[in-house]
């Protein structure tokens, strides 16, 4: 085998509590990841001479060593000392810089895909170790699990086996704005401790990931709606008015369980079925500045 195709899935954060800034400038968070069916396709082809090449159907995506898929191949090559190279072709569907961790997912898919293609037999623990070096969101995708809790930088993963069979549907809206994750965390840092405490108090009861996990386990829409939480939503929404506009539009369309993912700008809601998703899709697509997707847990 000298060629393989892998799928690289997006994530949503159903819960994201920023706990504080660390000495290494990252933030400690507690998050609940969901892997969803929205995905990129990656074609990997062995090159004999150690060379790594990246190309994509998306103009503007970096093709050099700043591409996270390139980084994954390079880090794996160094770790195992192989002389093999790879040609990586990324067919992008996950919007870039949207808060759905497309780049991190691509790098995890390349790590796992090349492990097989290059015949390395590296175990999962070692792959997770390499994944952490690439980025905080990468380890989640190494675990083959639809739902997981992330602690530390979000890179200490505990898979939620009790939710393995749970499949929920979402409508996902991505406005055509670009949000920088570091700048949102910087804004969060600037918030006075007192106003953070106020937000926490106002969201009391919500502010517990266990409530959300249990709500998902019981498939209880009322509790899910109450327990969705993202510390960064107010920060991003205060800078980008589009977040509030999307949320209001979803409320007017009868939706209740609505949240921003990661540092944004993606906003998603829980829906009951694909059919409801298609109905909402037709309405939301009327806004040509929004990309709209219907996706489910994967
Ligand atoms: P997160 O939720 O982890 O913050 P994100 O969805 O906001 O992720 P990405 O789509 O992963 O963001 O991309 C963030 C940056 O990474 C962009 O500036 C992009 O140019 C760069 N990048 C590098 N490699 C890739 C890749 N393979 N796919 C997407 N973006 C990439």
CSV table of C-alpha atoms and ligand atoms in Angstrom, one decimal:
chain,number,residue,atom,x,y,z
A,1,UNK,CA,0.0,0.0,0.0
A,2,UNK,CA,1.5,3.3,-1.0
A,3,UNK,CA,-1.6,5.5,-0.8
A,4,UNK,CA,-4.5,5.9,1.7
A,5,UNK,CA,-7.4,8.2,2.2
A,6,UNK,CA,-8.3,9.4,5.8
A,7,UNK,CA,-11.2,11.5,7.0
A,8,UNK,CA,-10.5,14.3,9.4
A,9,UNK,CA,-13.5,15.3,11.5
A,10,UNK,CA,-14.4,18.6,13.2
A,11,UNK,CA,-15.2,19.1,16.8
A,12,UNK,CA,-17.7,21.2,18.8
A,13,UNK,CA,-17.2,22.2,22.4
A,14,UNK,CA,-20.5,21.6,24.2
A,15,UNK,CA,-18.9,23.0,27.4
A,16,UNK,CA,-15.9,25.2,27.8
A,17,UNK,CA,-14.9,26.6,31.2
A,18,UNK,CA,-11.7,28.7,31.2
A,19,UNK,CA,-10.2,28.2,34.7
A,20,UNK,CA,-7.2,30.5,34.6
A,21,UNK,CA,-4.0,31.4,32.9
A,22,UNK,CA,-1.0,29.2,33.4
A,23,UNK,CA,2.7,30.0,33.8
A,24,UNK,CA,3.4,28.8,30.3
A,25,UNK,CA,0.8,31.4,29.0
A,26,UNK,CA,-1.7,28.7,28.0
A,27,UNK,CA,-5.0,28.5,29.9
A,28,UNK,CA,-6.3,25.7,32.0
A,29,UNK,CA,-9.7,24.7,30.8
A,30,UNK,CA,-12.4,22.1,31.3
A,31,UNK,CA,-14.1,21.1,28.1
A,32,UNK,CA,-16.5,18.6,26.7
A,33,UNK,CA,-15.6,17.7,23.1
A,34,UNK,CA,-18.0,16.2,20.5
A,35,UNK,CA,-16.6,14.8,17.2
A,36,UNK,CA,-19.0,15.6,14.4
A,37,UNK,CA,-19.6,14.3,10.9
A,38,UNK,CA,-18.4,17.5,9.1
A,39,UNK,CA,-15.0,16.5,7.8
A,40,UNK,CA,-12.0,17.1,5.5
A,41,UNK,CA,-10.7,14.4,3.2
A,42,UNK,CA,-6.9,13.8,3.2
A,43,UNK,CA,-5.1,11.8,0.6
A,44,UNK,CA,-1.7,10.5,1.7
A,45,UNK,CA,0.8,9.1,-0.8
A,46,UNK,CA,4.2,7.8,0.1
A,47,UNK,CA,7.2,9.7,-1.4
A,48,UNK,CA,10.4,7.7,-1.4
A,49,UNK,CA,12.9,10.4,-0.5
A,50,UNK,CA,11.8,11.8,2.8
A,51,UNK,CA,10.2,14.8,1.2
A,52,UNK,CA,6.9,16.2,2.7
A,53,UNK,CA,4.6,18.0,0.3
A,54,UNK,CA,1.2,19.6,1.1
A,55,UNK,CA,-1.5,20.9,-1.2
A,56,UNK,CA,-5.1,21.7,-0.8
A,57,UNK,CA,-8.2,22.7,-2.8
A,58,UNK,CA,-8.5,25.7,-0.5
A,59,UNK,CA,-6.6,28.8,-1.7
A,60,UNK,CA,-4.7,30.5,1.0
A,61,UNK,CA,-4.2,27.4,3.2
A,62,UNK,CA,-0.4,27.2,4.1
A,63,UNK,CA,1.5,24.6,2.1
A,64,UNK,CA,4.7,24.9,4.0
A,65,UNK,CA,5.8,23.7,7.4
A,66,UNK,CA,3.3,26.0,9.1
A,67,UNK,CA,0.5,23.7,7.9
A,68,UNK,CA,-0.5,21.5,10.8
A,69,UNK,CA,-0.7,18.4,8.6
A,70,UNK,CA,2.9,19.1,7.5
A,71,UNK,CA,4.0,19.5,11.1
A,72,UNK,CA,2.4,16.1,12.0
A,73,UNK,CA,4.3,14.3,9.2
A,74,UNK,CA,7.5,16.0,10.1
A,75,UNK,CA,7.3,15.3,13.9
A,76,UNK,CA,6.4,11.7,13.2
A,77,UNK,CA,9.3,11.3,10.7
A,78,UNK,CA,11.7,12.6,13.3
A,79,UNK,CA,10.3,10.5,16.1
A,80,UNK,CA,10.6,7.2,14.2
A,81,UNK,CA,13.6,8.1,12.0
A,82,UNK,CA,12.0,6.9,8.8
A,83,UNK,CA,13.4,7.8,5.4
A,84,UNK,CA,9.9,7.8,3.9
A,85,UNK,CA,8.2,11.0,2.9
A,86,UNK,CA,4.6,11.8,2.0
A,87,UNK,CA,2.5,13.8,-0.3
A,88,UNK,CA,-0.5,15.2,1.6
A,89,UNK,CA,-3.6,16.5,-0.3
A,90,UNK,CA,-6.2,18.2,1.9
A,91,UNK,CA,-9.8,18.5,0.6
A,92,UNK,CA,-11.2,21.2,2.9
A,93,UNK,CA,-14.8,21.4,4.1
A,94,UNK,CA,-14.3,22.5,7.7
A,95,UNK,CA,-14.1,26.3,7.6
A,96,UNK,CA,-10.6,27.5,8.6
A,97,UNK,CA,-10.3,29.4,11.9
A,98,UNK,CA,-13.9,28.7,12.8
A,99,UNK,CA,-13.5,27.1,16.3
A,100,UNK,CA,-14.0,23.6,15.0
A,101,UNK,CA,-10.3,22.8,15.1
A,102,UNK,CA,-10.0,21.8,11.5
A,103,UNK,CA,-6.2,22.2,11.5
A,104,UNK,CA,-5.7,20.2,14.7
A,105,UNK,CA,-8.0,17.5,13.3
A,106,UNK,CA,-5.9,17.4,10.1
A,107,UNK,CA,-2.7,16.9,12.0
A,108,UNK,CA,-4.2,14.1,14.1
A,109,UNK,CA,-5.5,12.3,11.0
A,110,UNK,CA,-2.1,12.6,9.4
A,111,UNK,CA,-0.4,11.2,12.5
A,112,UNK,CA,-2.8,8.2,12.6
A,113,UNK,CA,-2.8,7.7,8.8
A,114,UNK,CA,0.9,7.8,8.4
A,115,UNK,CA,1.4,5.5,11.4
A,116,UNK,CA,-0.4,2.9,9.2
A,117,UNK,CA,0.9,3.9,5.8
A,118,UNK,CA,4.5,4.0,6.9
A,119,UNK,CA,4.0,0.8,8.9
A,120,UNK,CA,5.3,2.3,12.1
A,121,UNK,CA,3.1,0.5,14.7
A,122,UNK,CA,3.5,3.4,17.2
A,123,UNK,CA,1.1,2.9,20.1
A,124,UNK,CA,-1.6,5.4,21.0
A,125,UNK,CA,0.1,6.7,24.1
A,126,UNK,CA,3.1,7.7,22.0
A,127,UNK,CA,0.8,9.2,19.3
A,128,UNK,CA,-0.9,11.3,22.0
A,129,UNK,CA,2.5,12.5,23.2
A,130,UNK,CA,3.4,13.7,19.7
A,131,UNK,CA,-0.1,15.2,19.3
A,132,UNK,CA,0.4,17.3,22.4
A,133,UNK,CA,3.5,18.9,20.9
A,134,UNK,CA,1.5,20.0,17.8
A,135,UNK,CA,-1.4,21.6,19.7
A,136,UNK,CA,-3.8,21.4,22.6
A,137,UNK,CA,-6.8,20.3,20.5
A,138,UNK,CA,-4.9,17.5,18.7
A,139,UNK,CA,-4.9,14.7,21.3
A,140,UNK,CA,-8.8,14.5,21.4
A,141,UNK,CA,-8.8,13.4,17.7
A,142,UNK,CA,-6.2,10.6,18.4
A,143,UNK,CA,-8.7,8.9,20.7
A,144,UNK,CA,-11.3,7.3,18.5
A,145,UNK,CA,-14.2,8.6,20.7
A,146,UNK,CA,-17.3,10.7,19.8
A,147,UNK,CA,-17.3,12.4,23.2
A,148,UNK,CA,-14.5,13.2,25.6
A,149,UNK,CA,-13.6,15.5,28.5
A,150,UNK,CA,-10.5,17.7,28.1
A,151,UNK,CA,-8.6,19.1,31.0
A,152,UNK,CA,-5.3,21.0,31.4
A,153,UNK,CA,-4.9,22.9,28.1
A,154,UNK,CA,-7.7,20.6,26.8
A,155,UNK,CA,-5.1,18.0,26.0
A,156,UNK,CA,-5.6,15.7,29.0
A,157,UNK,CA,-8.4,13.5,27.5
A,158,UNK,CA,-10.9,11.2,29.2
A,159,UNK,CA,-13.1,9.5,26.8
A,160,UNK,CA,-16.8,9.2,27.8
A,161,UNK,CA,-17.6,5.6,27.0
A,162,UNK,CA,-21.2,5.9,28.4
A,163,UNK,CA,-21.9,8.3,25.5
A,164,UNK,CA,-20.4,6.1,22.8
A,165,UNK,CA,-23.8,5.3,21.2
A,166,UNK,CA,-25.3,8.8,21.6
A,167,UNK,CA,-25.9,10.5,18.3
A,168,UNK,CA,-27.2,14.1,18.3
A,169,UNK,CA,-27.9,16.4,15.4
A,170,UNK,CA,-26.8,20.0,15.0
A,171,UNK,CA,-27.2,23.0,12.7
A,172,UNK,CA,-23.9,24.8,12.6
A,173,UNK,CA,-23.5,28.4,11.4
A,174,UNK,CA,-20.1,29.9,10.6
A,175,UNK,CA,-20.2,33.7,9.8
A,176,UNK,CA,-17.5,34.9,7.3
A,177,UNK,CA,-15.4,36.5,9.9
A,178,UNK,CA,-12.0,35.4,11.2
A,179,UNK,CA,-11.4,35.2,14.9
A,180,UNK,CA,-8.0,34.7,16.4
A,181,UNK,CA,-8.0,32.3,19.4
A,182,UNK,CA,-5.1,33.9,21.2
A,183,UNK,CA,-6.7,37.3,21.0
A,184,UNK,CA,-9.9,36.0,22.5
A,185,UNK,CA,-8.0,34.5,25.4
A,186,UNK,CA,-6.1,37.8,25.8
A,187,UNK,CA,-9.5,39.6,26.1
A,188,UNK,CA,-10.6,37.0,28.7
A,189,UNK,CA,-7.4,37.8,30.7
A,190,UNK,CA,-8.3,41.5,30.6
A,191,UNK,CA,-11.7,40.9,32.1
A,192,UNK,CA,-11.7,41.8,35.8
A,193,UNK,CA,-11.8,38.9,38.2
A,194,UNK,CA,-15.0,40.4,39.6
A,195,UNK,CA,-16.8,40.3,36.3
A,196,UNK,CA,-15.6,36.8,35.7
A,197,UNK,CA,-17.0,35.9,39.1
A,198,UNK,CA,-20.3,37.6,38.1
A,199,UNK,CA,-20.6,35.6,34.9
A,200,UNK,CA,-19.9,32.4,36.9
A,201,UNK,CA,-22.6,33.3,39.4
A,202,UNK,CA,-25.1,34.1,36.7
A,203,UNK,CA,-24.4,30.8,35.0
A,204,UNK,CA,-24.4,28.9,38.3
A,205,UNK,CA,-25.9,25.5,38.0
A,206,UNK,CA,-24.9,25.5,34.3
A,207,UNK,CA,-21.3,25.6,35.4
A,208,UNK,CA,-20.9,21.9,35.9
A,209,UNK,CA,-19.9,19.6,33.1
A,210,UNK,CA,-21.3,16.6,34.9
A,211,UNK,CA,-24.8,18.0,34.5
A,212,UNK,CA,-24.2,18.2,30.8
A,213,UNK,CA,-22.8,14.7,30.5
A,214,UNK,CA,-25.7,13.3,32.4
A,215,UNK,CA,-28.2,15.3,30.3
A,216,UNK,CA,-26.6,13.8,27.2
A,217,UNK,CA,-26.7,10.3,28.6
A,218,UNK,CA,-30.4,10.7,29.4
A,219,UNK,CA,-31.0,12.5,26.1
A,220,UNK,CA,-32.9,15.2,28.0
A,221,UNK,CA,-33.2,18.3,25.8
A,222,UNK,CA,-34.3,20.6,28.6
A,223,UNK,CA,-31.3,19.7,30.8
A,224,UNK,CA,-28.9,19.9,27.7
A,225,UNK,CA,-30.2,23.4,27.0
A,226,UNK,CA,-29.6,24.4,30.7
A,227,UNK,CA,-26.1,22.9,30.9
A,228,UNK,CA,-24.5,24.2,27.6
A,229,UNK,CA,-21.7,26.6,28.6
A,230,UNK,CA,-18.8,28.5,27.1
A,231,UNK,CA,-16.8,31.0,29.1
A,232,UNK,CA,-15.5,32.7,25.9
A,233,UNK,CA,-18.9,33.3,24.3
A,234,UNK,CA,-19.5,36.7,25.9
A,235,UNK,CA,-15.9,37.8,25.1
A,236,UNK,CA,-16.2,36.9,21.4
A,237,UNK,CA,-19.8,38.2,21.2
A,238,UNK,CA,-18.7,41.6,22.7
A,239,UNK,CA,-16.3,42.1,19.8
A,240,UNK,CA,-18.2,40.5,17.0
A,241,UNK,CA,-21.9,41.4,16.8
A,242,UNK,CA,-22.5,38.6,14.3
A,243,UNK,CA,-22.5,36.0,17.2
A,244,UNK,CA,-25.5,37.8,18.8
A,245,UNK,CA,-27.2,38.1,15.4
A,246,UNK,CA,-26.9,34.3,14.7
A,247,UNK,CA,-28.2,33.5,18.2
A,248,UNK,CA,-31.2,35.8,17.8
A,249,UNK,CA,-32.0,34.3,14.4
A,250,UNK,CA,-31.9,30.8,15.8
A,251,UNK,CA,-34.2,31.8,18.7
A,252,UNK,CA,-36.7,33.3,16.3
A,253,UNK,CA,-36.6,30.0,14.4
A,254,UNK,CA,-37.7,28.3,17.6
A,255,UNK,CA,-34.3,27.0,18.8
A,256,UNK,CA,-33.3,26.9,22.4
A,257,UNK,CA,-30.1,24.8,22.9
A,258,UNK,CA,-27.6,27.2,21.3
A,259,UNK,CA,-23.9,27.8,22.0
A,260,UNK,CA,-20.7,29.2,20.4
A,261,UNK,CA,-17.9,26.6,19.9
A,262,UNK,CA,-14.4,27.2,21.1
A,263,UNK,CA,-13.3,30.8,20.7
A,264,UNK,CA,-15.8,31.2,17.9
A,265,UNK,CA,-17.2,32.3,15.6
A,266,UNK,CA,-19.0,29.0,15.0
A,267,UNK,CA,-22.4,28.9,16.6
A,268,UNK,CA,-24.4,25.7,16.8
A,269,UNK,CA,-27.7,24.4,18.1
A,270,UNK,CA,-29.1,21.0,19.0
A,271,UNK,CA,-31.9,19.8,16.7
A,272,UNK,CA,-34.2,16.8,16.9
A,273,UNK,CA,-33.5,15.2,13.4
A,274,UNK,CA,-31.9,15.6,10.0
A,275,UNK,CA,-35.3,16.7,8.7
A,276,UNK,CA,-35.5,19.6,11.2
A,277,UNK,CA,-31.9,20.4,10.1
A,278,UNK,CA,-32.9,20.6,6.5
A,279,UNK,CA,-35.8,22.9,7.3
A,280,UNK,CA,-33.5,25.3,9.3
A,281,UNK,CA,-30.8,25.1,6.7
A,282,UNK,CA,-33.2,26.4,4.0
A,283,UNK,CA,-34.0,29.4,6.2
A,284,UNK,CA,-30.5,30.2,7.4
A,285,UNK,CA,-28.9,29.9,3.9
A,286,UNK,CA,-30.8,33.0,2.9
A,287,UNK,CA,-28.0,35.0,4.7
A,288,UNK,CA,-25.2,34.7,2.1
A,289,UNK,CA,-22.6,35.8,4.8
A,290,UNK,CA,-23.2,32.6,6.7
A,291,UNK,CA,-21.9,29.1,6.0
A,292,UNK,CA,-24.5,26.6,7.2
A,293,UNK,CA,-24.0,22.9,7.9
A,294,UNK,CA,-26.2,20.1,9.2
A,295,UNK,CA,-24.1,17.5,11.1
A,296,UNK,CA,-24.3,14.8,13.7
A,297,UNK,CA,-22.1,13.1,16.3
A,298,UNK,CA,-19.6,10.9,14.6
B,1,LIG,P1,-9.3,25.9,17.2
B,1,LIG,O1,-10.8,25.6,17.5
B,1,LIG,O2,-8.4,24.8,17.7
B,1,LIG,O3,-8.9,27.3,17.7
B,1,LIG,P2,-9.8,26.7,14.6
B,1,LIG,O4,-11.0,25.9,14.0
B,1,LIG,O5,-10.2,28.1,15.1
B,1,LIG,O6,-9.2,25.9,15.7
B,1,LIG,P3,-8.1,26.1,12.4
B,1,LIG,O7,-9.1,25.9,11.3
B,1,LIG,O8,-7.5,24.8,12.9
B,1,LIG,O9,-8.7,27.0,13.5
B,1,LIG,O10,-7.0,27.0,11.8
B,1,LIG,C1,-6.3,28.0,12.6
B,1,LIG,C2,-5.1,28.5,11.8
B,1,LIG,O11,-4.2,27.4,11.5
B,1,LIG,C3,-5.3,29.2,10.5
B,1,LIG,O12,-4.6,30.4,10.6
B,1,LIG,C4,-4.7,28.3,9.4
B,1,LIG,O13,-4.1,29.1,8.4
B,1,LIG,C5,-3.7,27.5,10.2
B,1,LIG,N1,-3.6,26.1,9.6
B,1,LIG,C6,-2.5,25.5,9.5
B,1,LIG,N2,-2.7,24.2,9.0
B,1,LIG,C7,-4.0,24.1,8.8
B,1,LIG,C8,-4.8,23.1,8.3
B,1,LIG,N3,-4.3,21.9,7.8
B,1,LIG,N4,-6.2,23.3,8.2
B,1,LIG,C9,-6.7,24.5,8.7
B,1,LIG,N5,-5.9,25.5,9.2
B,1,LIG,C10,-4.6,25.3,9.2
